[in-house]
Coordinates of C-alpha atoms and ligand atoms in Angstrom, one line a residue:
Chain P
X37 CA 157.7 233.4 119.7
X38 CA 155.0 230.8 119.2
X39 CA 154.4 229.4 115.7
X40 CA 150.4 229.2 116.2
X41 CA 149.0 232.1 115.3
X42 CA 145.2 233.8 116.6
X43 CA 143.5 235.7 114.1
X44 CA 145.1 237.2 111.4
X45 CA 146.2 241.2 112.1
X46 CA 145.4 243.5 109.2
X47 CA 148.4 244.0 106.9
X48 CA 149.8 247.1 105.1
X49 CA 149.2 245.4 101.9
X50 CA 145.4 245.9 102.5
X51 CA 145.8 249.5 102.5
X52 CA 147.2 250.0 98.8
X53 CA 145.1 250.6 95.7
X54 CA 145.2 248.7 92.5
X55 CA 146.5 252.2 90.8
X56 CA 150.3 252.1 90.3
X57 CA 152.2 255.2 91.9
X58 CA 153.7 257.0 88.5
X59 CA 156.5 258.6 91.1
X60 CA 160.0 258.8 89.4
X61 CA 161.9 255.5 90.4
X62 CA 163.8 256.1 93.3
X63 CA 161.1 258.9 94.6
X64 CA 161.7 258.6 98.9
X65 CA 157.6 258.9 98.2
X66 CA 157.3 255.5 97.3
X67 CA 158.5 254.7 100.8
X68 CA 156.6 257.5 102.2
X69 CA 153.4 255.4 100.9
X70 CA 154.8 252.5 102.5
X71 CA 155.1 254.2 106.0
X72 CA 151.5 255.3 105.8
X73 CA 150.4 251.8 105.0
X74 CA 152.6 250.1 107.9
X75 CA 150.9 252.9 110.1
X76 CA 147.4 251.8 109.4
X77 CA 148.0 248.2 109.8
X78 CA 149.8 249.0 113.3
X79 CA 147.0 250.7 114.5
X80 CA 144.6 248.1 113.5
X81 CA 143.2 250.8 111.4
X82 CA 140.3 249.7 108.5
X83 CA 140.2 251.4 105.3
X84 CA 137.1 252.8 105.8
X85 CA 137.8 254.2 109.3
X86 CA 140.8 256.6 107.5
X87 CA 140.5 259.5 105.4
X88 CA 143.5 260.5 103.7
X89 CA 143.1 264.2 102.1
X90 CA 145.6 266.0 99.7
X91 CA 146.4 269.3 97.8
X92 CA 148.5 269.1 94.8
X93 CA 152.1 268.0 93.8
X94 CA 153.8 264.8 93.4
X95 CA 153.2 264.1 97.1
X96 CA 150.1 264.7 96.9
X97 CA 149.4 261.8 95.3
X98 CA 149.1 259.4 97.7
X99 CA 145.4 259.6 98.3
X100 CA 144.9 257.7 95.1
X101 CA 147.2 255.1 96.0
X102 CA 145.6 254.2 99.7
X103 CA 142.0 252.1 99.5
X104 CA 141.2 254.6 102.2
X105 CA 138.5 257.6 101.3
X106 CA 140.6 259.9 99.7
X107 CA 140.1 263.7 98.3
X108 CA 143.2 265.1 96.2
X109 CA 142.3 269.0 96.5
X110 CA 143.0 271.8 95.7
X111 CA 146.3 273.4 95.8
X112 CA 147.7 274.3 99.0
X113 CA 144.0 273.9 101.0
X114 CA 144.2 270.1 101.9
X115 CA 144.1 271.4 106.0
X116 CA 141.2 273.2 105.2
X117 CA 139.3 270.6 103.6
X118 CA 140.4 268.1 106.4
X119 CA 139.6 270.2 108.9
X120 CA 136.5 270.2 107.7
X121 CA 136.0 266.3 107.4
X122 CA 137.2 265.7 110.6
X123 CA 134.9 268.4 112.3
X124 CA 131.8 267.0 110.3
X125 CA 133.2 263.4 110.8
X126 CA 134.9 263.2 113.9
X127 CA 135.0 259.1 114.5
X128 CA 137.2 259.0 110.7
X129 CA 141.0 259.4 111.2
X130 CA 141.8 261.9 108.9
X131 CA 145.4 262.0 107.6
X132 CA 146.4 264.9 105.6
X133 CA 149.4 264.6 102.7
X134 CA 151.4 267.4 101.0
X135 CA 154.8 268.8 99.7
X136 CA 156.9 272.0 100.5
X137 CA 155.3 274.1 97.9
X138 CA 151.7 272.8 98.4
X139 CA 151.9 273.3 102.5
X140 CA 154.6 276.1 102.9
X141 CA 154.3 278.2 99.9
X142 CA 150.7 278.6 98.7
X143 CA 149.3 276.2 101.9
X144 CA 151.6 278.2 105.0
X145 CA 148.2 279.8 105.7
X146 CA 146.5 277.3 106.5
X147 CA 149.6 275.8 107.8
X148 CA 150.0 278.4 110.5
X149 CA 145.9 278.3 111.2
X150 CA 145.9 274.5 111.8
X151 CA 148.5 274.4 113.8
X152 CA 146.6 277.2 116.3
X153 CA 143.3 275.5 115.8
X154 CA 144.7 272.1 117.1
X155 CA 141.9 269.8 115.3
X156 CA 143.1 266.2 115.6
X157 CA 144.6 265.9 112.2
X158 CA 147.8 264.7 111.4
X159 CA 149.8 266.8 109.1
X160 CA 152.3 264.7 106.8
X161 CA 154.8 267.3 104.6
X162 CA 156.8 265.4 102.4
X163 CA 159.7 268.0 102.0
X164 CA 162.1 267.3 99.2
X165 CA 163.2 271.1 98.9
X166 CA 161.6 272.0 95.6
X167 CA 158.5 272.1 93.6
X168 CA 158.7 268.7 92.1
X169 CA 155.5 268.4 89.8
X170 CA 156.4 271.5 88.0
X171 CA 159.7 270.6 87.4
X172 CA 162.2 272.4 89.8
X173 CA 161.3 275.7 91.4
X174 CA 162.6 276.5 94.4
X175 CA 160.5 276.1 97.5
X176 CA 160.5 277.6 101.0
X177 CA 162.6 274.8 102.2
X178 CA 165.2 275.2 99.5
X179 CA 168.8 276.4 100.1
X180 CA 169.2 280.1 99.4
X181 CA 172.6 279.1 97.0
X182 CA 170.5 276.3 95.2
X183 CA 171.7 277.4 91.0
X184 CA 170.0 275.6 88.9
X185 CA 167.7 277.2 85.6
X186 CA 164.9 278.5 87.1
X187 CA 166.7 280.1 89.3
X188 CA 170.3 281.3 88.5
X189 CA 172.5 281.6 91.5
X190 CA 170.1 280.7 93.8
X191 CA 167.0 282.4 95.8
X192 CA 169.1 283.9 98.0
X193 CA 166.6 283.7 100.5
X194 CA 166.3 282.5 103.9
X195 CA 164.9 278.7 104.4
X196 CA 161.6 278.5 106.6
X197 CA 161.5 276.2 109.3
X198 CA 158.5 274.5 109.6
X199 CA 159.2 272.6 112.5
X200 CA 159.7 275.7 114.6
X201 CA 156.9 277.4 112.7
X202 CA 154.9 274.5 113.8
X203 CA 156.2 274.4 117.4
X204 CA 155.3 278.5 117.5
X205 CA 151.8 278.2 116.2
X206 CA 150.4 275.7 118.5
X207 CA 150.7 271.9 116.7
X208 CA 150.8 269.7 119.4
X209 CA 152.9 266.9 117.7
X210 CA 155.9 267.9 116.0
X211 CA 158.2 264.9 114.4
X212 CA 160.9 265.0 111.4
X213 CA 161.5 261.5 109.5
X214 CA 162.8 260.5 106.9
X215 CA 161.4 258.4 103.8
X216 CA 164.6 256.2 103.5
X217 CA 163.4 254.4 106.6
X218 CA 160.0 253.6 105.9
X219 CA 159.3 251.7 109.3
X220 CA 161.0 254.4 111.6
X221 CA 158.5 256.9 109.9
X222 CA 155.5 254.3 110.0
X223 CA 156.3 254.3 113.9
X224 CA 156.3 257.9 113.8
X225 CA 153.0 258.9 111.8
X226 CA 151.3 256.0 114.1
X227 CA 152.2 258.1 117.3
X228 CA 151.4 261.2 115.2
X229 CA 148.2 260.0 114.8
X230 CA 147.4 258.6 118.0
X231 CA 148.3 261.7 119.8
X232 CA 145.5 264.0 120.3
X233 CA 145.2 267.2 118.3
X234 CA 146.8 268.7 115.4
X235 CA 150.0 266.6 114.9
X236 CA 152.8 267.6 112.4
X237 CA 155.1 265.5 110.6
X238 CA 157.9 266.6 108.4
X239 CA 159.5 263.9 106.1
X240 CA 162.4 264.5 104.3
X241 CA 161.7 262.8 101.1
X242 CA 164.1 262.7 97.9
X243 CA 163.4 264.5 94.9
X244 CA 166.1 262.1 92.9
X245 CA 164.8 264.0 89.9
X246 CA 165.6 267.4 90.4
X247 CA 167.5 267.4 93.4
X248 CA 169.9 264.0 92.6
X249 CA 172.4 264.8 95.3
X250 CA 169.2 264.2 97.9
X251 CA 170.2 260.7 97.2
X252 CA 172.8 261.3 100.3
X253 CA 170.3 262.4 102.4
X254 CA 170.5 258.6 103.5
X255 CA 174.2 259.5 104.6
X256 CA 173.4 262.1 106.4
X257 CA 170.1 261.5 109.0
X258 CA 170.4 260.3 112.2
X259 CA 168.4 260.0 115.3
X260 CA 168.2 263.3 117.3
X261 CA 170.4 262.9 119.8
X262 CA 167.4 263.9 122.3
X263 CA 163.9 262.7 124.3
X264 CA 161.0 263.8 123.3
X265 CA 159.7 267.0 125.2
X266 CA 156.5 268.9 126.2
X267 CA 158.1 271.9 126.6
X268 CA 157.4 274.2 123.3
X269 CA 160.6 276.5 123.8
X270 CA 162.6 273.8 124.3
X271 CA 162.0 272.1 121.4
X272 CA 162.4 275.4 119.4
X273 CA 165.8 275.8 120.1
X274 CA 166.6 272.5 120.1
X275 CA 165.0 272.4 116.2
X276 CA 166.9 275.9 115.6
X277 CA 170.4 274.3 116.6
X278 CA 170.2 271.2 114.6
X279 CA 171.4 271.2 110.8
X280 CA 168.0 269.8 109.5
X281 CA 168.5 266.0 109.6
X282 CA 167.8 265.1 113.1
X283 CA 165.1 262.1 113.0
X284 CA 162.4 261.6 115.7
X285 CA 159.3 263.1 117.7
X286 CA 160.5 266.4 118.9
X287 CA 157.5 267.5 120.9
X288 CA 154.2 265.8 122.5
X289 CA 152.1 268.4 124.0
X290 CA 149.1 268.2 126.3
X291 CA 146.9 270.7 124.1
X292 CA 143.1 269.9 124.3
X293 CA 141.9 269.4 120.7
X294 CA 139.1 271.9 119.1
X295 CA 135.7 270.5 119.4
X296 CA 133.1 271.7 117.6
X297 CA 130.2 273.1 119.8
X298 CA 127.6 270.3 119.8
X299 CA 124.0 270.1 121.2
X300 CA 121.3 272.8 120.9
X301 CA 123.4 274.9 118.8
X302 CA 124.1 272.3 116.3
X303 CA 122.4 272.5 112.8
X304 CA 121.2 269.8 110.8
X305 CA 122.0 269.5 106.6
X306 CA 118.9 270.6 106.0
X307 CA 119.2 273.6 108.1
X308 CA 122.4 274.7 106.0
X309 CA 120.7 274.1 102.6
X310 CA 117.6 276.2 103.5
X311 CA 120.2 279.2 104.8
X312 CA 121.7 278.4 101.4
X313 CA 118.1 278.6 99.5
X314 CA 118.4 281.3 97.0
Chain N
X1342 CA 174.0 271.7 103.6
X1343 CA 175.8 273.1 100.7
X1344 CA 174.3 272.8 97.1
X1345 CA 177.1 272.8 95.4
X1346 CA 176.5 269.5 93.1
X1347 CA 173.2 270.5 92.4
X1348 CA 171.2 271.1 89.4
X1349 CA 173.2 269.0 87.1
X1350 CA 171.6 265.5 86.4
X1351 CA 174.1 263.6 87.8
X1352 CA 172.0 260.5 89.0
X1353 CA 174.1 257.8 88.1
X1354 CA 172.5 254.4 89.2
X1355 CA 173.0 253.4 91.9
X1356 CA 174.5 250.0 90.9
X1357 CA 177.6 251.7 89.8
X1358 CA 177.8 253.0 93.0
X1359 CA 176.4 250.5 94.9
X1360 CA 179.3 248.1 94.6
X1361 CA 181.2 251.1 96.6
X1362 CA 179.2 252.0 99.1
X1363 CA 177.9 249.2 100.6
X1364 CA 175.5 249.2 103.4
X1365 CA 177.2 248.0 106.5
X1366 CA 175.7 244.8 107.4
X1367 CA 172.7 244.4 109.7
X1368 CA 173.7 241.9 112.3
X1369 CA 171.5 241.7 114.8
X1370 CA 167.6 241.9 114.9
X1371 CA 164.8 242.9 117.2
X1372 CA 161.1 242.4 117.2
X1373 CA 160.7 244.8 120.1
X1374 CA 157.9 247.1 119.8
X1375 CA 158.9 250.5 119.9
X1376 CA 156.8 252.7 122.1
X1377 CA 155.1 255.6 120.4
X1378 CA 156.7 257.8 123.5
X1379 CA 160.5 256.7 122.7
X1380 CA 160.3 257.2 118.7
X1381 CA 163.5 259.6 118.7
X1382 CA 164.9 256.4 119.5
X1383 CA 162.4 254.2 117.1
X1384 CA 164.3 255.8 114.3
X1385 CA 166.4 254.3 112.9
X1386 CA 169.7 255.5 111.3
X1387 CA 171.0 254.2 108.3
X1388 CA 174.5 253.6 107.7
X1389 CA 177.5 254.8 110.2
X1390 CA 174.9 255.6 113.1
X1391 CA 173.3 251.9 112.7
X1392 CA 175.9 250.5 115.6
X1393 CA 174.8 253.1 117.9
X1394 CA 171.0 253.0 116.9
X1395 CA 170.8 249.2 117.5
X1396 CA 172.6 249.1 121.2
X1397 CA 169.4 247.6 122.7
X1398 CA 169.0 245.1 119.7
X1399 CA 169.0 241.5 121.1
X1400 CA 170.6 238.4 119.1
X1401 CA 167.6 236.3 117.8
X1402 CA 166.9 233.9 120.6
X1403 CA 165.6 231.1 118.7
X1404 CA 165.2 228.9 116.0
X1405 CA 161.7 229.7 115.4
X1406 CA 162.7 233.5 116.1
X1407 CA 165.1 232.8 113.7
X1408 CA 163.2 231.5 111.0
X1409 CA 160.5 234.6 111.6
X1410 CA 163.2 236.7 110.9
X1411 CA 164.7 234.7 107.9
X1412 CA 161.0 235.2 106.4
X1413 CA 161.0 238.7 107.0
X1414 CA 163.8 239.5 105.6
X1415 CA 162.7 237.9 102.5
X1416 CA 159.3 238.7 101.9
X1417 CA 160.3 242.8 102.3
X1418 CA 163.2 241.8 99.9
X1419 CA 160.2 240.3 97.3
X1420 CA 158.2 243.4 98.2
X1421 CA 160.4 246.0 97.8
X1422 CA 161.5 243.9 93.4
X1423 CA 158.2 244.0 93.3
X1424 CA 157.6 247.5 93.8
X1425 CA 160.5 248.7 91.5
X1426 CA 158.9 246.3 89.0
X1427 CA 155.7 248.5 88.7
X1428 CA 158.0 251.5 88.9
X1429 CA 160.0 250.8 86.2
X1430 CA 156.8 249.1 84.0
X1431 CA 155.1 252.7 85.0
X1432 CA 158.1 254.4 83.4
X1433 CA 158.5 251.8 80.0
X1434 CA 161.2 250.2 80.8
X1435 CA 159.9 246.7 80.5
X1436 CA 163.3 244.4 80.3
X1437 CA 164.6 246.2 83.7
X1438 CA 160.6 245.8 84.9
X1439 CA 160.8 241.7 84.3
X1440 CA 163.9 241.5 85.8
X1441 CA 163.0 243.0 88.9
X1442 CA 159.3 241.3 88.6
X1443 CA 162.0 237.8 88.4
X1444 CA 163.6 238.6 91.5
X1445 CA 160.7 239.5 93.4
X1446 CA 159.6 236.2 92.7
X1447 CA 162.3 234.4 93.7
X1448 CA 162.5 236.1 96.9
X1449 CA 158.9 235.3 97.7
X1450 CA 159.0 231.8 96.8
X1451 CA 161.9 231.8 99.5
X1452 CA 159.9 233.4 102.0
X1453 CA 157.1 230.7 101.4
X1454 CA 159.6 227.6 101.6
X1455 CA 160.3 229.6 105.2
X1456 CA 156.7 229.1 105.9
X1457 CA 156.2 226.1 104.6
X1458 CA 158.8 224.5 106.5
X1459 CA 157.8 225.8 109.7
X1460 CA 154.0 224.5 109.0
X1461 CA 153.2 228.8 109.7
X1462 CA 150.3 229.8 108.0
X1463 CA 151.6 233.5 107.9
X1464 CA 154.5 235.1 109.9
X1465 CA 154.2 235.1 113.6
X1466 CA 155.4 239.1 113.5
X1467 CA 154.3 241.7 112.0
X1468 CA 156.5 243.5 109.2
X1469 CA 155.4 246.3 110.8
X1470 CA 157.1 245.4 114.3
X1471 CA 160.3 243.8 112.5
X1472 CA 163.7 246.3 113.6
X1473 CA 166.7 245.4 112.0
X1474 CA 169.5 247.4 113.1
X1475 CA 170.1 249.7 109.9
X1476 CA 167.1 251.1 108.2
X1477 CA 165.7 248.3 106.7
X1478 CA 166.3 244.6 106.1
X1479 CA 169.3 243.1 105.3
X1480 CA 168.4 241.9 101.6
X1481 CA 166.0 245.0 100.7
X1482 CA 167.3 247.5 98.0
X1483 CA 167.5 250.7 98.1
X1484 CA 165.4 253.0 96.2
X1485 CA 167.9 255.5 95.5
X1486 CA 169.4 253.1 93.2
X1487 CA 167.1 253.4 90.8
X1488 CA 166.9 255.4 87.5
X1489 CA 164.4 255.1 84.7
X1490 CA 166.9 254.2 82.3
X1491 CA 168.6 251.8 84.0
X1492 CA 169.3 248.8 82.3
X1493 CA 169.8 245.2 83.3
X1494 CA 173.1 244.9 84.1
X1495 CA 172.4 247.7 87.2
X1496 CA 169.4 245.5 88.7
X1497 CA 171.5 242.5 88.4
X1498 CA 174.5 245.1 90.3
X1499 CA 171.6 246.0 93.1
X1500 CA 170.3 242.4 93.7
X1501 CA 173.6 240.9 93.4
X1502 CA 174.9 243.7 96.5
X1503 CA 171.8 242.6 98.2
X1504 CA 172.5 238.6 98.0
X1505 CA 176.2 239.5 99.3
X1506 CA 174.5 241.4 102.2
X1507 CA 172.3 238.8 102.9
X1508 CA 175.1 236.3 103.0
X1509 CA 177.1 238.4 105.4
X1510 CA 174.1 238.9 107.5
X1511 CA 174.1 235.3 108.2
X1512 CA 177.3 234.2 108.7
X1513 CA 177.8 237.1 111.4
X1514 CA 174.6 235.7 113.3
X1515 CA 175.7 232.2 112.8
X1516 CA 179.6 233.6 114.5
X1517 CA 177.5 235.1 117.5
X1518 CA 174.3 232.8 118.0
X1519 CA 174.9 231.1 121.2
X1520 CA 171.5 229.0 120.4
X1521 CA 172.5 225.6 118.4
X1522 CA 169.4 225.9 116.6
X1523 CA 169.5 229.4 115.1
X1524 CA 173.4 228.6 114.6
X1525 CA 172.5 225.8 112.3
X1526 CA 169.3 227.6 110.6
X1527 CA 172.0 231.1 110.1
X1528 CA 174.8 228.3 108.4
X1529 CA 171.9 226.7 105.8
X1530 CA 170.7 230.4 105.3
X1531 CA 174.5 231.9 104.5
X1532 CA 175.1 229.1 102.4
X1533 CA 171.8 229.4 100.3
X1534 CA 172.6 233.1 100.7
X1535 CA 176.2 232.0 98.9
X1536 CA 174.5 230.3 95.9
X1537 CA 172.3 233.2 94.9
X1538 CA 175.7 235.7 94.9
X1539 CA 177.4 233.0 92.7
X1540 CA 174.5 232.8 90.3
X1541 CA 173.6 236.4 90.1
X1542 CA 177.7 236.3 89.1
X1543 CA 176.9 234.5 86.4
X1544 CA 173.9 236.1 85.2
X1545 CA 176.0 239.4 85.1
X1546 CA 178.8 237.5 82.6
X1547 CA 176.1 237.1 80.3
X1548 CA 174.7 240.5 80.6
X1549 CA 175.5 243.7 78.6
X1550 CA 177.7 246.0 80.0
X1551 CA 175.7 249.8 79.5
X1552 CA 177.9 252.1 77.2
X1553 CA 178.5 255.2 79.1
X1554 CA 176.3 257.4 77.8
X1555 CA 173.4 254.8 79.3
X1556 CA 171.7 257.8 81.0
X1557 CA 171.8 259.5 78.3
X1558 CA 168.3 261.5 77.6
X1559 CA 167.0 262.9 74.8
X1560 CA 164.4 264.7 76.0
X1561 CA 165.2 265.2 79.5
X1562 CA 162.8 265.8 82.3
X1563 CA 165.7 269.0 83.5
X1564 CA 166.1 272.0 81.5
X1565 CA 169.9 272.2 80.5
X1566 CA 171.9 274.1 78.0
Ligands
TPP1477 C1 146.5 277.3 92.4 C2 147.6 276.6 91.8 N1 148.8 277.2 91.7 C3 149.9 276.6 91.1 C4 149.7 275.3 90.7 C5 150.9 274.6 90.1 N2 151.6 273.6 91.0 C6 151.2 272.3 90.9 S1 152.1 271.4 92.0 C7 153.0 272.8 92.5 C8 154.1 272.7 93.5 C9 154.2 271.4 94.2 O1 155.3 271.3 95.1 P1 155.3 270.4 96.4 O2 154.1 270.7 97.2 O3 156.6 270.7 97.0 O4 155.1 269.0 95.8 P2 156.1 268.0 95.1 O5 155.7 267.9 93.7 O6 157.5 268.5 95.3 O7 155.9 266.7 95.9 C10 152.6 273.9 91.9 C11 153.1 275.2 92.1 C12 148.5 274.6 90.9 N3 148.3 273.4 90.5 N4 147.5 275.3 91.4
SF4_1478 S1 159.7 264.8 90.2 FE1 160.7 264.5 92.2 S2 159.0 264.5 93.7 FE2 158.1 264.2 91.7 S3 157.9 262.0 91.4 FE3 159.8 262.6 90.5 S4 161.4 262.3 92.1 FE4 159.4 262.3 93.1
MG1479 MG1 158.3 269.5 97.1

């Protein structure tokens, strides 16, 4: 290691906002902003280069708290708004945030579509397991015995798995992290974002609020056990065999990304507003 | 996983816990860049699968390596107060918010005397490229730990598990450095390390110990009975 230095890289810190996340202490999405951050600055990112695009929920926050452009959406159509950025604006990275509710539950639409469409997005769900802005409903991702008030003796329905979901519909990325190690996951959504296509990234982040006993989540992750893959049914039933907290890139495909057709065909602002012309 | 001990708002700080379950120490270090093709293996894994994670971790080869590493660990220490200072000043808790605002700086003036003393005008590595072998480093807190109405006496409980971590940290790498240098850097380090446990010791005699009921909310943010 020398101790003279060349010119200075871009840090993490130039990244954040002046607003103040209002996240419960001990949210895992304080880290979650974190890893985005570290991404960035690895990739020699600029603020300006990056979009990063939300729906609604406490995860979906985080646009507000990057320097980045930012657009906090509308509930559960953050990959439809993204996907439209990045067509119109292909040379931004675009990097999309949401929860379990916002991206499985009123966003698995869209979910499912960008996943088939393969735009070269990247995809970060911040899974905690319930709806935490509204104050504890069960999600998708919850546990079918999870009793709490809302709802007494548990859903009783079966969990979705979005990784496999993912892995079905065509994503060409699919990674699971976890917030409690911020630069594992900053490794992860920089390789997310530097692979072509639509990349997905699953983060188990803890909802210390409503769900308290996430807090052992930390106990419990581990690095999958295997090397990443390009082969999609593999990785299905290696996702549909582990018990939800194996961490690392599960599958890198060789998916061409959409392009939008350009040339001839392609029409100009003005061309949309006169079609728009009432 | 089972959901057994759910619902109930049973999120006790941390620093009563944290005393308990302490991290196991991070004794060795890597700057390696991890690939973006290997990241199953760029994760890291906290706690009992930290041994395993970290088999290709080297021991910190040199002094200055040493010292880059010493800096890291305390400016992501600083960072980490710093952002539990705004988190807790976010949530009105502004005696927990100035402690935590305290430690930060305390940390950070360490990491400057680190830079100052090696005439650096920043770290030669990137945070971003820093891999210690559990999650994170050695002296950073956990954000688990936290609760909105924690009060003083759990900071001082989290920074003071920190301090002792931080202290172990170096007196393992100064028991395996096989470079005089980085011995001699990892012996001034655990012993500065040392002083910072004994004083947050002190700090904690003259501290209230919470009744309790400390987490006790009166208009809680959980429906219950
Ligand atoms: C169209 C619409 N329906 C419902 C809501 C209410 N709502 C806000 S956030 C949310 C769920 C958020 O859950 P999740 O995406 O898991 O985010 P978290 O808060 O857990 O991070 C719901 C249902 C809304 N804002 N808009
Ligand atoms: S309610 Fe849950 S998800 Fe929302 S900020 Fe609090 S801890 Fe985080
Ligand atoms: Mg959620």
């Amino acid at each position: 290691m020398n101790s003279t230095v060349a010119a200075a890289p871009i840090t993490a810190q130039a990244f954040k906002s002046d607003y103040k996340p209002i996240w419960c202490p001990g949210c895992g999405d304080y880290s979650v902003l974190s890893s985005f951050t570290k991404a960035f600055a690895k990739l020699d990112l600029r603020p300006e280069s990056v979009a990063v695009v939300s729906g609604i929920g406490c995860s979906s926050r985080i646009p507000a708290y990057t320097n980045c452009y930012g657009f906090h959406g509308v509930h559960g159509r953050s990959l439809a708004a993204a996907s439209g950025l990045k067509l119109a604006r292909p040379d931004l990275t675009v990097v999309v945030a949401s929860g379990d509710g916002d991206g499985y539950s009123i966003g698995g639409n869209h979910f499912l579509h960008a996943c088939r469409r393969n735009v070269d997005l990247t995809y970060v769900v911040m899974d905690n397991h319930v709806y935490g802005m509204t104050k504890g409903q069960p999600s998708p991702t919850t546990e079918p015995d999870w009793d709490s008030k809302l709802s007494p003796g548990g859903t009783g329905l079966r969990t979705f798995n979005p990784l496999v979901i993912a892995l079905a519909a065509g994503a060409n990325f699919v990674a699971r992290a976890f917030s409690g190690d911020p630069n594992g996951t900053a490794d992860i959504i920089a390789d997310a974002i530097r692979t072509p296509g639509f990349s997905f990234v699953e983060i188990l982040s803890p909802c210390v609020t409503f769900r308290p006993e996430q807090r052992e989540w930390k106990q419990l992750v581990r690095p999958g056990p295997v090397t990443t893959t390009d082969d999609a049914a593999r990785a299905a039933r290696r996702i549909m065999t582990d018990d939800g907290f194996n961490i690392g890139v599960l599958y890198k495909g060789q998916r061409k990304p959409y392009q939008p057709p350009v040339g001839k065909g392609k029409k100009r602002p003005s061309d949309l507003e006169a079609e728009f012309a009432i | 996983m089972s959901t057994k001990q759910s619902t109930k708002r049973n999120a006790k700080v941390s620093s009563k816990k944290s005393a308990r379950k302490s991290t196991k120490k991070s004794t060795r270090v890597s700057t390696r860049k991890t690939k973006a093709a290997a990241a199953p293996k760029s994760a890291r894994a906290p706690k009992r699968t930290a041994a395993k994670a970290a088999t290709k971790a080297m021991p910190v080869a040199s002094a200055s390596e040493f010292m880059a590493h010493a800096y890291a660990m305390e400016a992501e220490a600083a960072e980490r107060y710093a952002e539990f200072a705004d988190s807790m000043e976010m949530h009105n808790n502004h005696e927990v918010a100035e402690l935590f605002r305290k430690l930060s700086r305390i940390e950070q003036r360490h990491a400057d005397q680190i830079l100052e003393q090696m005439g650096w005008k920043q770290s030669p590595v990137s945070s971003a490229d820093y891999r210690w072998e559990g999650t994170e480093g050695p002296e950073t807190a956990d954000p688990t730990e936290l609760h909105y109405l924690m009060q003083p006496y759990h900071a001082l409980q989290i920074a003071l598990h920190n301090e002792k971590r931080a202290r172990d940290f170096f007196a393992h790498l100064a028991k395996v450095a096989t470079n005089g240098g980085v011995r001699k850097g990892a012996l001034e380090m655990r012993e500065e390390e040392a002083e910072h446990v004994r004083l947050i010791e002190e700090w904690l005699k003259r501290t209230p110990v919470p009744g309790s009921n400390w987490e006790t909310d009166q208009d809680p943010p959980v429906l219950s009975d």
